[in-house]
Amino acid sequence: MIQPLFWKNERLLIVDQTGLPHDYKLIEIHDHLDMADAIRRLMIRGAPAIGIAAAYGLALGLKKYTAGEHAEFFRQFDLISTELYKTRPTAVNLGWALNRLKDLAERQRHLPLPKIQAILLEEAHRIHAEDIQMCQQIAAQGLTLIPDNANVITHCNAGGLATGRLGTALGIIINAHQHSKNIHVFVDETRPVLQGARLTAWELTQEKVPFTLISDNMAAYVMATRSIDAVIVGADRIAANGDSANKIGTFSLAIAAQYHRIPFYIAVPSSSIDPTIQSGAEIKIEERQGTEVTEINGTSIAPIGCPAISPAFDVTPARLITAIITERGIFQPPYHFDNI
Ligand code: MRU
């Protein structure tokens, strides 16, 4: 079963995604400090998975609090929540999950602390279970957009590892494969951290979905020469007008798709839509270390001291997006997420 974390015998285990595809290793997360570190280092990544992870990190961090003082407990709550919130700024699911636990804790403030602690852990389980269900619904919604014998391109990893299980964009692709649609996937390797080559290629291998790995700069060529039917990707945050932040390189993929008149789809759970911001201009883009560009797997590929930047995401304007597929339905431009 491909999923990024498991609750087993009262312990939280996450797949260390930095070791994939060659080393599948589970590591135990004891508290928020372990979890914040794991999120920062991309051991667990992908917007929905980060949300689930943050909820567990908060619940586990607070489980350690045994002093019995309500005021201090809620002070710790805010400190831990802030620590987790700061790990990665772009995925809206992170703050969404933390706020959900905060609202719940406030509503149950009158209860004894052990009860509140248990309720918070249950809520983390619920967030995980709901995400799995949303992915299944997204996969069913998206199936209607995939023709038989489809060639599709995907970018980054929006699969089981990036969500509760199954994935968003990859969930649709796997569902189409399981419905015998004879789908073939072109997987962008996704520089700089290679989530496509390391994670999506690994997931598709496990699921026996036919695919071909390409470097990112081949995408327009592949569109021009391989009769591509659709591009399907995930997103980390979608503004009220449909502008969508996703892994760096998504924007150029959308431009190339429009040039070739290829439908460009984004698949997300409703928890990735941020109705509080009007446009993509308000989305904070995470800036990571330039060494992600000057090195591959710790090996330098550029002159020592070479200047480099590593913005983790870019924003694709809504006008380049053919449809946004959610568990609640398929949205088309002009985007209004009224029932989300
Ligand atoms: O930096 P990452 O690996 O967390 O980036 C992940 C992506 O950009 C995914 O496409 C996005 O989170 C959607 S995952 C269903």
Tab-separated table of N, CA and C in Angstrom, residues 183-254:
chain	number	residue	atom	x	y	z
A	183	ILE	N	-3.622	3.699	-20.696
A	183	ILE	CA	-2.997	5.018	-20.509
A	183	ILE	C	-1.472	4.867	-20.491
A	184	HIS	N	-0.772	5.848	-21.041
A	184	HIS	CA	0.693	5.888	-20.960
A	184	HIS	C	1.103	7.250	-20.387
A	185	VAL	N	1.996	7.221	-19.424
A	185	VAL	CA	2.361	8.457	-18.728
A	185	VAL	C	3.789	8.874	-19.071
A	186	PHE	N	3.969	10.126	-19.436
A	186	PHE	CA	5.309	10.705	-19.551
A	186	PHE	C	5.557	11.459	-18.245
A	187	VAL	N	6.588	11.045	-17.532
A	187	VAL	CA	6.863	11.578	-16.188
A	187	VAL	C	8.030	12.563	-16.266
A	188	ASP	N	7.773	13.818	-15.972
A	188	ASP	CA	8.866	14.802	-15.859
A	188	ASP	C	9.758	14.405	-14.688
A	189	GLU	N	11.052	14.425	-14.869
A	189	GLU	CA	11.936	14.044	-13.756
A	189	GLU	C	11.791	15.022	-12.578
A	190	THR	N	11.500	16.303	-12.893
A	190	THR	CA	11.227	17.326	-11.879
A	190	THR	C	12.464	17.731	-11.072
A	191	ARG	N	13.355	18.400	-11.759
A	191	ARG	CA	14.490	19.040	-11.084
A	191	ARG	C	13.956	20.187	-10.233
A	192	PRO	N	14.598	20.552	-9.106
A	192	PRO	CA	15.912	20.043	-8.713
A	192	PRO	C	15.907	18.777	-7.855
A	193	VAL	N	14.785	18.462	-7.180
A	193	VAL	CA	14.879	17.375	-6.195
A	193	VAL	C	14.389	16.028	-6.763
A	194	LEU	N	13.948	16.066	-8.019
A	194	LEU	CA	13.664	14.825	-8.758
A	194	LEU	C	12.510	13.989	-8.192
A	195	GLN	N	11.458	14.660	-7.741
A	195	GLN	CA	10.307	13.901	-7.231
A	195	GLN	C	9.682	13.034	-8.327
A	196	GLY	N	9.781	13.490	-9.586
A	196	GLY	CA	9.208	12.699	-10.689
A	196	GLY	C	9.997	11.416	-10.913
A	197	ALA	N	11.307	11.560	-11.059
A	197	ALA	CA	12.164	10.396	-11.338
A	197	ALA	C	12.211	9.446	-10.145
A	198	ARG	N	12.291	10.007	-8.933
A	198	ARG	CA	12.478	9.151	-7.763
A	198	ARG	C	11.164	8.561	-7.255
A	199	LEU	N	10.105	9.401	-7.231
A	199	LEU	CA	8.888	8.990	-6.528
A	199	LEU	C	7.761	8.575	-7.470
A	200	THR	N	7.480	9.436	-8.487
A	200	THR	CA	6.381	9.087	-9.400
A	200	THR	C	6.748	7.836	-10.212
A	201	ALA	N	7.983	7.781	-10.693
A	201	ALA	CA	8.400	6.595	-11.461
A	201	ALA	C	8.336	5.344	-10.580
A	202	TRP	N	8.686	5.493	-9.312
A	202	TRP	CA	8.612	4.364	-8.378
A	202	TRP	C	7.153	3.930	-8.158
A	203	GLU	N	6.273	4.917	-7.943
A	203	GLU	CA	4.860	4.572	-7.710
A	203	GLU	C	4.248	3.894	-8.934
A	204	LEU	N	4.536	4.437	-10.123
A	204	LEU	CA	3.954	3.854	-11.342
A	204	LEU	C	4.500	2.449	-11.576
A	205	THR	N	5.746	2.233	-11.191
A	205	THR	CA	6.312	0.881	-11.301
A	205	THR	C	5.550	-0.071	-10.378
A	206	GLN	N	5.313	0.362	-9.136
A	206	GLN	CA	4.568	-0.479	-8.179
A	206	GLN	C	3.168	-0.792	-8.701
A	207	GLU	N	2.542	0.225	-9.323
A	207	GLU	CA	1.148	0.073	-9.775
A	207	GLU	C	1.059	-0.520	-11.178
A	208	LYS	N	2.217	-0.805	-11.767
A	208	LYS	CA	2.276	-1.409	-13.108
A	208	LYS	C	1.598	-0.550	-14.181
A	209	VAL	N	1.711	0.767	-14.040
A	209	VAL	CA	1.175	1.685	-15.054
A	209	VAL	C	2.301	1.972	-16.052
A	210	PRO	N	2.077	1.792	-17.362
A	210	PRO	CA	3.144	2.058	-18.336
A	210	PRO	C	3.548	3.536	-18.343
A	211	PHE	N	4.844	3.786	-18.313
A	211	PHE	CA	5.301	5.175	-18.299
A	211	PHE	C	6.664	5.294	-18.944
A	212	THR	N	7.028	6.540	-19.274
A	212	THR	CA	8.348	6.861	-19.802
A	212	THR	C	8.855	8.077	-19.040
A	213	LEU	N	10.056	7.987	-18.521
A	213	LEU	CA	10.644	9.121	-17.805
A	213	LEU	C	11.281	10.088	-18.800
A	214	ILE	N	11.022	11.378	-18.624
A	214	ILE	CA	11.654	12.395	-19.486
A	214	ILE	C	12.286	13.468	-18.595
A	215	SER	N	13.278	14.165	-19.135
A	215	SER	CA	13.780	15.320	-18.386
A	215	SER	C	12.805	16.476	-18.640
A	216	ASP	N	12.771	17.425	-17.717
A	216	ASP	CA	11.764	18.492	-17.781
A	216	ASP	C	11.798	19.243	-19.111
A	217	ASN	N	13.024	19.437	-19.634
A	217	ASN	CA	13.139	20.236	-20.858
A	217	ASN	C	12.728	19.467	-22.120
A	218	MET	N	12.261	18.230	-21.956
A	218	MET	CA	11.747	17.468	-23.110
A	218	MET	C	10.241	17.646	-23.284
A	219	ALA	N	9.567	18.251	-22.308
A	219	ALA	CA	8.098	18.219	-22.292
A	219	ALA	C	7.481	18.810	-23.564
A	220	ALA	N	7.969	19.977	-24.015
A	220	ALA	CA	7.369	20.595	-25.210
A	220	ALA	C	7.624	19.715	-26.439
A	221	TYR	N	8.806	19.119	-26.503
A	221	TYR	CA	9.130	18.211	-27.616
A	221	TYR	C	8.176	17.009	-27.610
A	222	VAL	N	7.949	16.463	-26.424
A	222	VAL	CA	7.053	15.294	-26.306
A	222	VAL	C	5.632	15.689	-26.711
A	223	MET	N	5.202	16.886	-26.333
A	223	MET	CA	3.873	17.360	-26.743
A	223	MET	C	3.777	17.457	-28.267
A	224	ALA	N	4.874	17.917	-28.880
A	224	ALA	CA	4.866	18.124	-30.333
A	224	ALA	C	4.939	16.809	-31.102
A	225	THR	N	5.463	15.762	-30.468
A	225	THR	CA	5.754	14.544	-31.244
A	225	THR	C	5.017	13.283	-30.786
A	226	ARG	N	4.382	13.288	-29.612
A	226	ARG	CA	3.826	12.018	-29.088
A	226	ARG	C	2.316	12.052	-28.884
A	227	SER	N	1.609	12.878	-29.588
A	227	SER	CA	0.148	13.053	-29.453
A	227	SER	C	-0.326	12.915	-27.998
A	228	ILE	N	0.039	13.927	-27.241
A	228	ILE	CA	-0.335	13.984	-25.820
A	228	ILE	C	-1.789	14.455	-25.699
A	229	ASP	N	-2.571	13.751	-24.846
A	229	ASP	CA	-3.986	14.077	-24.690
A	229	ASP	C	-4.262	15.001	-23.507
A	230	ALA	N	-3.391	14.970	-22.515
A	230	ALA	CA	-3.636	15.808	-21.332
A	230	ALA	C	-2.379	15.928	-20.499
A	231	VAL	N	-2.315	17.042	-19.767
A	231	VAL	CA	-1.327	17.188	-18.689
A	231	VAL	C	-2.133	17.174	-17.393
A	232	ILE	N	-1.691	16.380	-16.420
A	232	ILE	CA	-2.401	16.314	-15.128
A	232	ILE	C	-1.383	16.468	-14.009
A	233	VAL	N	-1.601	17.465	-13.159
A	233	VAL	CA	-0.685	17.713	-12.040
A	233	VAL	C	-1.490	18.005	-10.774
A	234	GLY	N	-0.809	18.094	-9.655
A	234	GLY	CA	-1.453	18.479	-8.402
A	234	GLY	C	-1.252	19.969	-8.156
A	235	ALA	N	-1.527	20.410	-6.935
A	235	ALA	CA	-1.260	21.804	-6.554
A	235	ALA	C	-1.073	21.895	-5.048
A	236	ASP	N	-0.343	22.916	-4.650
A	236	ASP	CA	-0.109	23.157	-3.220
A	236	ASP	C	-1.042	24.196	-2.630
A	237	ARG	N	-1.484	25.118	-3.478
A	237	ARG	CA	-2.435	26.138	-3.007
A	237	ARG	C	-3.108	26.745	-4.224
A	238	ILE	N	-4.420	26.826	-4.177
A	238	ILE	CA	-5.186	27.425	-5.279
A	238	ILE	C	-5.931	28.643	-4.737
A	239	ALA	N	-5.724	29.782	-5.383
A	239	ALA	CA	-6.386	31.017	-4.947
A	239	ALA	C	-7.841	31.024	-5.419
A	240	ALA	N	-8.607	31.979	-4.900
A	240	ALA	CA	-10.042	32.057	-5.217
A	240	ALA	C	-10.303	32.203	-6.711
A	241	ASN	N	-9.336	32.789	-7.436
A	241	ASN	CA	-9.550	32.972	-8.890
A	241	ASN	C	-9.026	31.804	-9.723
A	242	GLY	N	-8.528	30.754	-9.053
A	242	GLY	CA	-8.050	29.560	-9.766
A	242	GLY	C	-6.555	29.530	-10.017
A	243	ASP	N	-5.836	30.645	-9.806
A	243	ASP	CA	-4.370	30.617	-9.936
A	243	ASP	C	-3.835	29.524	-9.000
A	244	SER	N	-2.916	28.711	-9.520
A	244	SER	CA	-2.514	27.525	-8.757
A	244	SER	C	-1.003	27.432	-8.588
A	245	ALA	N	-0.569	27.303	-7.330
A	245	ALA	CA	0.860	27.080	-7.063
A	245	ALA	C	1.128	25.586	-7.067
A	246	ASN	N	2.141	25.189	-7.793
A	246	ASN	CA	2.573	23.789	-7.781
A	246	ASN	C	4.085	23.763	-8.015
A	247	LYS	N	4.654	22.578	-7.977
A	247	LYS	CA	6.098	22.395	-8.115
A	247	LYS	C	6.683	23.223	-9.256
A	248	ILE	N	7.822	23.813	-9.014
A	248	ILE	CA	8.510	24.642	-10.007
A	248	ILE	C	8.583	23.888	-11.355
A	249	GLY	N	8.217	24.600	-12.411
A	249	GLY	CA	8.188	23.959	-13.731
A	249	GLY	C	6.778	23.714	-14.226
A	250	THR	N	5.803	23.776	-13.317
A	250	THR	CA	4.408	23.546	-13.724
A	250	THR	C	3.938	24.655	-14.663
A	251	PHE	N	4.347	25.894	-14.366
A	251	PHE	CA	3.937	27.047	-15.168
A	251	PHE	C	4.400	26.884	-16.621
A	252	SER	N	5.667	26.505	-16.804
A	252	SER	CA	6.156	26.365	-18.184
A	252	SER	C	5.484	25.190	-18.895
A	253	LEU	N	5.120	24.173	-18.133
A	253	LEU	CA	4.389	23.036	-18.710
A	253	LEU	C	3.010	23.497	-19.205
A	254	ALA	N	2.377	24.357	-18.412
A	254	ALA	CA	1.041	24.863	-18.790
A	254	ALA	C	1.123	25.751	-20.037
